[in-house]
N, CA and C atoms as an extended XYZ file, in Angstrom:
444
Properties=species:S:1:pos:R:3:atomname:S:1:resname:S:1:resid:I:1 pbc="F F F"
N       -21.214       20.689      -27.309 N   MET     1
C       -20.726       21.288      -26.091 CA  MET     1
C       -19.201       21.279      -26.108 C   MET     1
N       -18.621       22.371      -25.757 N   HIS     2
C       -17.170       22.518      -25.790 CA  HIS     2
C       -16.616       22.462      -24.376 C   HIS     2
N       -15.772       21.450      -24.109 N   ARG     3
C       -15.143       21.329      -22.785 CA  ARG     3
C       -13.773       21.966      -22.809 C   ARG     3
N       -13.483       22.669      -21.761 N   ARG     4
C       -12.178       23.316      -21.644 CA  ARG     4
C       -11.176       22.324      -21.079 C   ARG     4
N       -10.023       22.211      -21.710 N   ARG     5
C        -8.981       21.299      -21.247 CA  ARG     5
C        -8.238       21.934      -20.080 C   ARG     5
N        -7.738       21.102      -19.141 N   PRO     6
C        -6.956       21.661      -18.034 CA  PRO     6
C        -5.663       22.279      -18.561 C   PRO     6
N        -5.203       23.307      -17.880 N   SER     7
C        -3.990       23.980      -18.338 CA  SER     7
C        -2.775       23.069      -18.190 C   SER     7
N        -1.775       23.331      -18.982 N   ARG     8
C        -0.555       22.527      -18.969 CA  ARG     8
C         0.172       22.676      -17.631 C   ARG     8
N         0.151       23.878      -17.055 N   ASN     9
C         0.804       24.084      -15.761 CA  ASN     9
C         0.116       23.281      -14.661 C   ASN     9
N        -1.216       23.226      -14.688 N   PHE    10
C        -1.931       22.427      -13.707 CA  PHE    10
C        -1.562       20.952      -13.825 C   PHE    10
N        -1.518       20.456      -15.044 N   LEU    11
C        -1.144       19.048      -15.257 CA  LEU    11
C         0.281       18.777      -14.788 C   LEU    11
N         1.170       19.722      -15.007 N   ARG    12
C         2.555       19.544      -14.556 CA  ARG    12
C         2.648       19.498      -13.039 C   ARG    12
N         1.963       20.426      -12.363 N   VAL    13
C         2.003       20.467      -10.894 CA  VAL    13
C         1.336       19.220      -10.311 C   VAL    13
N         0.162       18.860      -10.832 N   PHE    14
C        -0.560       17.689      -10.332 CA  PHE    14
C         0.253       16.418      -10.515 C   PHE    14
N         0.819       16.228      -11.687 N   SER    15
C         1.579       15.001      -11.941 CA  SER    15
C         2.862       14.951      -11.123 C   SER    15
N         3.503       16.091      -10.911 N   THR    16
C         4.732       16.113      -10.117 CA  THR    16
C         4.439       15.785       -8.652 C   THR    16
N         3.396       16.400       -8.086 N   PHE    17
C         3.023       16.069       -6.700 CA  PHE    17
C         2.599       14.610       -6.587 C   PHE    17
N         1.869       14.116       -7.565 N   GLY    18
C         1.473       12.703       -7.558 CA  GLY    18
C         2.675       11.780       -7.624 C   GLY    18
N         3.665       12.129       -8.429 N   LEU    19
C         4.873       11.315       -8.531 CA  LEU    19
C         5.656       11.327       -7.225 C   LEU    19
N         5.760       12.488       -6.593 N   VAL    20
C         6.454       12.568       -5.302 CA  VAL    20
C         5.708       11.737       -4.255 C   VAL    20
N         4.375       11.811       -4.242 N   PHE    21
C         3.580       11.008       -3.314 CA  PHE    21
C         3.786        9.514       -3.569 C   PHE    21
N         3.787        9.112       -4.829 N   ALA    22
C         3.966        7.698       -5.161 CA  ALA    22
C         5.357        7.206       -4.778 C   ALA    22
N         6.379        8.038       -4.950 N   ILE    23
C         7.736        7.656       -4.553 CA  ILE    23
C         7.804        7.490       -3.041 C   ILE    23
N         7.202        8.432       -2.301 N   ALA    24
C         7.204        8.334       -0.838 CA  ALA    24
C         6.432        7.094       -0.371 C   ALA    24
N         5.287        6.821       -0.982 N   LEU    25
C         4.496        5.652       -0.617 CA  LEU    25
C         5.255        4.364       -0.902 C   LEU    25
N         5.931        4.296       -2.027 N   THR    26
C         6.714        3.111       -2.366 CA  THR    26
C         7.870        2.919       -1.391 C   THR    26
N         8.540        4.006       -1.024 N   ALA    27
C         9.652        3.907       -0.071 CA  ALA    27
C         9.157        3.460        1.306 C   ALA    27
N         8.049        4.016        1.770 N   LEU    28
C         7.502        3.618        3.068 CA  LEU    28
C         7.030        2.172        3.061 C   LEU    28
N         6.373        1.748        2.006 N   ALA    29
C         5.900        0.366        1.926 CA  ALA    29
C         7.072       -0.610        1.882 C   ALA    29
N         8.113       -0.245        1.144 N   THR    30
C         9.290       -1.110        1.055 CA  THR    30
C         9.992       -1.224        2.402 C   THR    30
N        10.149       -0.106        3.110 N   SER    31
C        10.804       -0.169        4.420 CA  SER    31
C         9.952       -0.919        5.432 C   SER    31
N         8.627       -0.789        5.349 N   SER    32
C         7.742       -1.513        6.256 CA  SER    32
C         7.826       -3.020        6.019 C   SER    32
N         7.837       -3.416        4.764 N   ILE    33
C         7.943       -4.845        4.450 CA  ILE    33
C         9.308       -5.382        4.850 C   ILE    33
N        10.361       -4.598        4.644 N   ALA    34
C        11.696       -5.036        5.044 CA  ALA    34
C        11.781       -5.194        6.561 C   ALA    34
N        11.157       -4.290        7.312 N   ASP    35
C        11.162       -4.397        8.771 CA  ASP    35
C        10.383       -5.629        9.224 C   ASP    35
N         9.280       -5.923        8.553 N   GLU    36
C         8.523       -7.117        8.902 CA  GLU    36
C         9.292       -8.386        8.570 C   GLU    36
N        10.048       -8.377        7.487 N   ARG    37
C        10.842       -9.559        7.134 CA  ARG    37
C        11.925       -9.825        8.174 C   ARG    37
N        12.427       -8.769        8.833 N   ARG    38
C        13.435       -8.936        9.878 CA  ARG    38
C        12.816       -9.360       11.202 C   ARG    38
N        11.492       -9.298       11.309 N   GLY    39
C        10.805       -9.692       12.537 CA  GLY    39
C        10.804      -11.200       12.706 C   GLY    39
N        10.048      -11.671       13.663 N   SER    40
C        10.003      -13.111       13.908 CA  SER    40
C         8.592      -13.534       14.300 C   SER    40
N         8.424      -14.835       14.422 N   GLU    41
C         7.129      -15.386       14.786 CA  GLU    41
C         7.115      -15.752       16.258 C   GLU    41
N         5.921      -15.789       16.820 N   ALA    42
C         5.738      -16.159       18.217 CA  ALA    42
C         4.392      -16.853       18.362 C   ALA    42
N         4.237      -17.562       19.452 N   VAL    43
C         2.961      -18.199       19.768 CA  VAL    43
C         2.224      -17.266       20.726 C   VAL    43
N         0.992      -16.928       20.369 N   ALA    44
C         0.219      -15.976       21.162 CA  ALA    44
C        -1.016      -16.644       21.748 C   ALA    44
N        -1.369      -16.213       22.934 N   GLU    45
C        -2.588      -16.692       23.579 CA  GLU    45
C        -3.709      -15.713       23.279 C   GLU    45
N        -4.851      -16.232       22.892 N   VAL    46
C        -6.007      -15.400       22.557 CA  VAL    46
C        -6.696      -14.987       23.852 C   VAL    46
N        -6.772      -13.683       24.091 N   LEU    47
C        -7.415      -13.158       25.298 CA  LEU    47
C        -8.876      -12.812       25.069 C   LEU    47
N        -9.212      -12.340       23.863 N   ASP    48
C       -10.575      -11.907       23.577 CA  ASP    48
C       -10.867      -12.100       22.100 C   ASP    48
N       -12.087      -12.495       21.787 N   VAL    49
C       -12.545      -12.651       20.406 CA  VAL    49
C       -13.732      -11.734       20.215 C   VAL    49
N       -13.677      -10.881       19.195 N   GLU    50
C       -14.767       -9.943       18.918 CA  GLU    50
C       -15.176      -10.111       17.457 C   GLU    50
N       -16.439      -10.441       17.252 N   ARG    51
C       -16.951      -10.640       15.895 CA  ARG    51
C       -17.865       -9.471       15.543 C   ARG    51
N       -17.525       -8.777       14.473 N   LEU    52
C       -18.317       -7.650       13.979 CA  LEU    52
C       -18.745       -7.965       12.551 C   LEU    52
N       -19.890       -8.582       12.405 N   GLY    53
C       -20.360       -8.973       11.080 CA  GLY    53
C       -19.479      -10.079       10.520 C   GLY    53
N       -18.888       -9.831        9.361 N   ALA    54
C       -18.025      -10.819        8.732 CA  ALA    54
C       -16.578      -10.705        9.212 C   ALA    54
N       -16.262       -9.674        9.977 N   ARG    55
C       -14.897       -9.479       10.470 CA  ARG    55
C       -14.742      -10.025       11.881 C   ARG    55
N       -13.566      -10.553       12.150 N   THR    56
C       -13.251      -11.068       13.480 CA  THR    56
C       -11.961      -10.417       13.952 C   THR    56
N       -11.980       -9.886       15.166 N   PHE    57
C       -10.810       -9.268       15.774 CA  PHE    57
C       -10.401      -10.084       16.995 C   PHE    57
N        -9.094      -10.269       17.152 N   LEU    58
C        -8.557      -11.005       18.289 CA  LEU    58
C        -7.672      -10.092       19.119 C   LEU    58
N        -7.762      -10.218       20.417 N   THR    59
C        -6.804       -9.591       21.313 CA  THR    59
C        -5.892      -10.708       21.789 C   THR    59
N        -4.599      -10.578       21.482 N   VAL    60
C        -3.648      -11.642       21.784 CA  VAL    60
C        -2.544      -11.124       22.692 C   VAL    60
N        -1.915      -12.064       23.400 N   GLN    61
C        -0.794      -11.743       24.269 CA  GLN    61
C         0.336      -12.706       23.927 C   GLN    61
N         1.544      -12.156       23.741 N   PHE    62
C         2.690      -12.983       23.379 CA  PHE    62
C         3.962      -12.353       23.917 C   PHE    62
N         5.041      -13.117       23.852 N   THR    63
C         6.355      -12.641       24.273 CA  THR    63
C         7.288      -12.724       23.080 C   THR    63
N         8.002      -11.637       22.806 N   THR    64
C         8.927      -11.606       21.667 CA  THR    64
C        10.208      -12.359       22.002 C   THR    64
N        11.071      -12.515       20.985 N   ASN    65
C        12.361      -13.188       21.190 CA  ASN    65
C        13.253      -12.413       22.152 C   ASN    65
N        13.071      -11.097       22.210 N   ARG    66
C        13.878      -10.255       23.100 CA  ARG    66
C        13.299      -10.167       24.508 C   ARG    66
N        12.188      -10.859       24.750 N   GLY    67
C        11.620      -10.898       26.093 CA  GLY    67
C        10.556       -9.856       26.374 C   GLY    67
N        10.139       -9.094       25.388 N   GLU    68
C         9.080       -8.094       25.590 CA  GLU    68
C         7.723       -8.782       25.653 C   GLU    68
N         6.933       -8.454       26.635 N   ALA    69
C         5.564       -8.966       26.729 CA  ALA    69
C         4.645       -7.990       26.015 C   ALA    69
N         3.891       -8.476       25.052 N   CYS    70
C         3.041       -7.610       24.240 CA  CYS    70
C         1.599       -8.097       24.263 C   CYS    70
N         0.708       -7.138       24.202 N   GLU    71
C        -0.716       -7.419       24.031 CA  GLU    71
C        -1.175       -6.573       22.853 C   GLU    71
N        -1.817       -7.210       21.884 N   SER    72
C        -2.176       -6.505       20.660 CA  SER    72
C        -3.525       -6.997       20.155 C   SER    72
N        -4.165       -6.135       19.369 N   ARG    73
C        -5.438       -6.471       18.726 CA  ARG    73
C        -5.177       -6.582       17.229 C   ARG    73
N        -5.631       -7.677       16.614 N   LEU    74
C        -5.414       -7.873       15.189 CA  LEU    74
C        -6.660       -8.418       14.534 C   LEU    74
N        -6.771       -8.159       13.238 N   ARG    75
C        -7.912       -8.640       12.463 CA  ARG    75
C        -7.563       -9.998       11.872 C   ARG    75
N        -8.487      -10.931       11.969 N   VAL    76
C        -8.266      -12.272       11.445 CA  VAL    76
C        -8.495      -12.260        9.943 C   VAL    76
N        -7.504      -12.750        9.190 N   THR    77
C        -7.641      -12.845        7.744 CA  THR    77
C        -7.520      -14.280        7.260 C   THR    77
N        -6.964      -15.154        8.073 N   VAL    78
C        -6.785      -16.549        7.705 CA  VAL    78
C        -8.007      -17.342        8.161 C   VAL    78
N        -8.585      -18.116        7.258 N   ASP    79
C        -9.818      -18.844        7.565 CA  ASP    79
C        -9.665      -19.808        8.732 C   ASP    79
N        -8.499      -20.396        8.907 N   ALA    80
C        -8.301      -21.366        9.990 CA  ALA    80
C        -8.419      -20.714       11.363 C   ALA    80
N        -8.187      -19.423       11.464 N   ASN    81
C        -8.243      -18.731       12.761 CA  ASN    81
C        -9.589      -18.078       13.046 C   ASN    81
N       -10.555      -18.199       12.151 N   ARG    82
C       -11.856      -17.567       12.385 CA  ARG    82
C       -12.649      -18.268       13.493 C   ARG    82
N       -12.385      -19.554       13.708 N   ALA    83
C       -13.125      -20.318       14.714 CA  ALA    83
C       -12.393      -20.386       16.050 C   ALA    83
N       -11.397      -19.549       16.235 N   VAL    84
C       -10.605      -19.549       17.461 CA  VAL    84
C       -11.443      -19.005       18.607 C   VAL    84
N       -11.227      -19.550       19.792 N   SER    85
C       -11.937      -19.054       20.967 CA  SER    85
C       -10.925      -18.597       22.019 C   SER    85
N       -11.401      -17.980       23.058 N   THR    86
C       -10.553      -17.450       24.118 CA  THR    86
C        -9.780      -18.578       24.795 C   THR    86
N        -8.485      -18.333       25.024 N   GLY    87
C        -7.631      -19.307       25.685 CA  GLY    87
C        -6.818      -20.170       24.740 C   GLY    87
N        -7.142      -20.195       23.455 N   GLU    88
C        -6.385      -20.994       22.488 CA  GLU    88
C        -5.115      -20.251       22.100 C   GLU    88
N        -4.246      -20.945       21.377 N   HIS    89
C        -2.980      -20.362       20.938 CA  HIS    89
C        -2.942      -20.329       19.416 C   HIS    89
N        -2.426      -19.214       18.875 N   ILE    90
C        -2.244      -19.073       17.431 CA  ILE    90
C        -0.840      -18.535       17.172 C   ILE    90
N        -0.381      -18.710       15.941 N   GLY    91
C         0.916      -18.160       15.550 CA  GLY    91
C         0.758      -16.738       15.042 C   GLY    91
N         1.614      -15.848       15.526 N   VAL    92
C         1.610      -14.463       15.065 CA  VAL    92
C         3.010      -14.095       14.585 C   VAL    92
N         3.074      -13.090       13.755 N   HIS    93
C         4.347      -12.563       13.261 CA  HIS    93
C         4.408      -11.097       13.661 C   HIS    93
N         5.531      -10.682       14.225 N   HIS    94
C         5.672       -9.283       14.628 CA  HIS    94
C         6.907       -8.687       13.962 C   HIS    94
N         6.884       -7.383       13.786 N   ALA    95
C         7.998       -6.676       13.166 CA  ALA    95
C         9.148       -6.538       14.158 C   ALA    95
N        10.332       -6.243       13.627 N   LYS    96
C        11.495       -6.076       14.500 CA  LYS    96
C        11.359       -4.798       15.330 C   LYS    96
N        10.998       -3.695       14.690 N   ASN    97
C        10.762       -2.435       15.398 CA  ASN    97
C         9.281       -2.356       15.759 C   ASN    97
N         8.977       -1.917       16.939 N   ASN    98
C         7.598       -1.818       17.443 CA  ASN    98
C         6.849       -3.145       17.335 C   ASN    98
N         7.356       -4.197       17.974 N   PRO    99
C         6.714       -5.504       17.813 CA  PRO    99
C         5.306       -5.567       18.399 C   PRO    99
N         4.998       -4.735       19.371 N   CYS   100
C         3.663       -4.772       19.973 CA  CYS   100
C         2.621       -4.078       19.106 C   CYS   100
N         3.051       -3.170       18.243 N   LEU   101
C         2.109       -2.424       17.411 CA  LEU   101
C         1.867       -3.071       16.054 C   LEU   101
N         2.854       -3.760       15.528 N   ARG   102
C         2.756       -4.302       14.168 CA  ARG   102
C         2.738       -5.819       14.229 C   ARG   102
N         1.551       -6.359       14.498 N   VAL   103
C         1.351       -7.795       14.658 CA  VAL   103
C         0.354       -8.260       13.611 C   VAL   103
N         0.614       -9.420       13.041 N   ARG   104
C        -0.328      -10.038       12.100 CA  ARG   104
C        -0.275      -11.544       12.302 C   ARG   104
N        -1.202      -12.236       11.683 N   GLU   105
C        -1.186      -13.689       11.761 CA  GLU   105
C         0.032      -14.231       11.015 C   GLU   105
N         0.520      -15.375       11.437 N   ALA   106
C         1.748      -15.919       10.864 CA  ALA   106
C         1.602      -16.251        9.375 C   ALA   106
N         0.457      -16.683        8.937 N   SER   107
C         0.291      -17.078        7.530 CA  SER   107
C        -0.391      -16.008        6.684 C   SER   107
N        -0.539      -14.800        7.207 N   ASP   108
C        -1.171      -13.703        6.470 CA  ASP   108
C        -0.151      -13.068        5.531 C   ASP   108
N        -0.473      -13.017        4.240 N   GLN   109
C         0.416      -12.429        3.246 CA  GLN   109
C        -0.172      -11.162        2.620 C   GLN   109
N        -1.141      -10.538        3.265 N   SER   110
C        -1.827       -9.390        2.670 CA  SER   110
C        -0.995       -8.110        2.689 C   SER   110
N         0.150       -8.091        3.349 N   ARG   111
C         0.980       -6.879        3.401 CA  ARG   111
C         1.591       -6.558        2.041 C   ARG   111
N         1.674       -7.526        1.158 N   TRP   112
C         2.264       -7.285       -0.161 CA  TRP   112
C         1.342       -6.478       -1.055 C   TRP   112
N         0.068       -6.371       -0.698 N   PHE   113
C        -0.878       -5.628       -1.521 CA  PHE   113
C        -0.516       -4.152       -1.599 C   PHE   113
N        -0.045       -3.569       -0.497 N   ILE   114
C         0.287       -2.135       -0.480 CA  ILE   114
C         1.449       -1.836       -1.417 C   ILE   114
N         2.412       -2.739       -1.529 N   ILE   115
C         3.530       -2.487       -2.436 CA  ILE   115
C         3.059       -2.542       -3.893 C   ILE   115
N         2.090       -3.404       -4.199 N   LEU   116
C         1.548       -3.454       -5.559 CA  LEU   116
C         0.809       -2.163       -5.902 C   LEU   116
N         0.040       -1.647       -4.956 N   VAL   117
C        -0.666       -0.377       -5.167 CA  VAL   117
C         0.337        0.764       -5.327 C   VAL   117
N         1.379        0.764       -4.504 N   ALA   118
C         2.387        1.826       -4.576 CA  ALA   118
C         3.118        1.797       -5.913 C   ALA   118
N         3.471        0.630       -6.395 N   VAL   119
C         4.176        0.532       -7.680 CA  VAL   119
C         3.249        0.923       -8.832 C   VAL   119
N         1.982        0.536       -8.751 N   ALA   120
C         1.033        0.938       -9.794 CA  ALA   120
C         0.881        2.452       -9.836 C   ALA   120
N         0.783        3.093       -8.668 N   LEU   121
C         0.716        4.560       -8.631 CA  LEU   121
C         2.002        5.185       -9.152 C   LEU   121
N         3.127        4.595       -8.824 N   LEU   122
C         4.416        5.108       -9.288 CA  LEU   122
C         4.506        5.066      -10.814 C   LEU   122
N         4.104        3.971      -11.407 N   VAL   123
C         4.139        3.856      -12.875 CA  VAL   123
C         3.148        4.826      -13.508 C   VAL   123
N         1.942        4.913      -12.962 N   THR   124
C         0.917        5.803      -13.522 CA  THR   124
C         1.352        7.257      -13.469 C   THR   124
N         1.801        7.722      -12.307 N   PHE   125
C         2.216        9.119      -12.203 CA  PHE   125
C         3.536        9.377      -12.927 C   PHE   125
N         4.374        8.358      -13.065 N   GLY   126
C         5.595        8.520      -13.862 CA  GLY   126
C         5.269        8.795      -15.326 C   GLY   126
N         4.329        8.027      -15.873 N   ILE   127
C         3.912        8.239      -17.268 CA  ILE   127
C         3.218        9.590      -17.419 C   ILE   127
N         2.342        9.923      -16.468 N   LEU   128
C         1.641       11.208      -16.532 CA  LEU   128
C         2.617       12.377      -16.445 C   LEU   128
N         3.625       12.267      -15.595 N   THR   129
C         4.624       13.329      -15.470 CA  THR   129
C         5.439       13.458      -16.751 C   THR   129
N         5.795       12.337      -17.347 N   TYR   130
C         6.533       12.382      -18.615 CA  TYR   130
C         5.714       13.082      -19.697 C   TYR   130
N         4.439       12.724      -19.787 N   VAL   131
C         3.579       13.324      -20.814 CA  VAL   131
C         3.383       14.815      -20.557 C   VAL   131
N         3.237       15.220      -19.295 N   ALA   132
C         2.993       16.628      -18.978 CA  ALA   132
C         4.228       17.493      -19.197 C   ALA   132
N         5.420       16.947      -18.980 N   TRP   133
C         6.637       17.754      -19.064 CA  TRP   133
C         7.369       17.642      -20.400 C   TRP   133
N         6.987       16.731      -21.279 N   ARG   134
C         7.709       16.618      -22.547 CA  ARG   134
C         7.381       17.805      -23.450 C   ARG   134
N         8.261       18.032      -24.379 N   ARG   135
C         8.028       19.117      -25.340 CA  ARG   135
C         6.896       18.733      -26.269 C   ARG   135
N         6.019       19.676      -26.574 N   PRO   136
C         4.931       19.331      -27.495 CA  PRO   136
C         5.483       19.080      -28.898 C   PRO   136
N         4.908       18.123      -29.532 N   ARG   137
C         5.344       17.795      -30.896 CA  ARG   137
C         4.703       18.779      -31.869 C   ARG   137
N         5.455       19.170      -32.895 N   PRO   138
C         4.848       20.080      -33.890 CA  PRO   138
C         3.778       19.327      -34.688 C   PRO   138
N         2.772       20.056      -35.157 N   PRO   139
C         1.724       19.383      -35.923 CA  PRO   139
C         2.279       18.839      -37.238 C   PRO   139
N         1.657       17.801      -37.726 N   LEU   140
C         2.075       17.210      -38.995 CA  LEU   140
C         1.797       18.185      -40.135 C   LEU   140
N         2.660       18.222      -41.141 N   PRO   141
C         2.428       19.145      -42.260 CA  PRO   141
C         1.208       18.720      -43.072 C   PRO   141
N         0.533       19.733      -43.563 N   LEU   142
C        -0.653       19.470      -44.376 CA  LEU   142
C        -0.224       19.364      -45.838 C   LEU   142
N         0.342       18.255      -46.214 N   ARG   143
C         0.879       18.060      -47.587 CA  ARG   143
C        -0.215       18.033      -48.639 C   ARG   143
N        -1.276       17.457      -48.279 N   TYR   144
C        -2.302       17.256      -49.297 CA  TYR   144
C        -3.500       18.169      -49.089 C   TYR   144
N        -3.282       19.326      -48.537 N   ALA   145
C        -4.396       20.243      -48.307 CA  ALA   145
C        -5.005       20.696      -49.619 C   ALA   145
N        -6.282       20.634      -49.687 N   GLY   146
C        -6.991       21.093      -50.871 CA  GLY   146
C        -7.082       20.066      -51.972 C   GLY   146
N        -6.546       18.870      -51.783 N   MET   147
C        -6.627       17.830      -52.819 CA  MET   147
C        -7.870       16.986      -52.590 C   MET   147
N        -8.479       16.480      -53.663 N   PRO   148
C        -9.706       15.675      -53.494 CA  PRO   148
C        -9.441       14.318      -52.906 C   PRO   148
């Protein structure tokens, strides 16, 4: 069975769009992590606990360093907070910009995963773009053609 290879122009367009997407994803992930690093921690009161199978969601209320009162819903990722009940206090970390929307547990480090995925995509599409846009190499000479 003979499979048709994708055209060179298709590979060039696909790899270029993929590289642009990976660059944008890496830039957004880096700025998001930088904004979170500029944020601060606060003590939050648990208003509601919702368990959906193996996942646990908390509705928490806290006050930022600038005096904003926030109420947010977050997913529990730290094992120590899975047994939390209504009325208890936990540590949360919020971003500097939009502190009420971007809340996570204080000891949660899962935000670094997106930057690893973004860098992996960047390297993959960078290599693919290089291969698609480089000049094709001439075939090797047939020096020994017809020799036993």
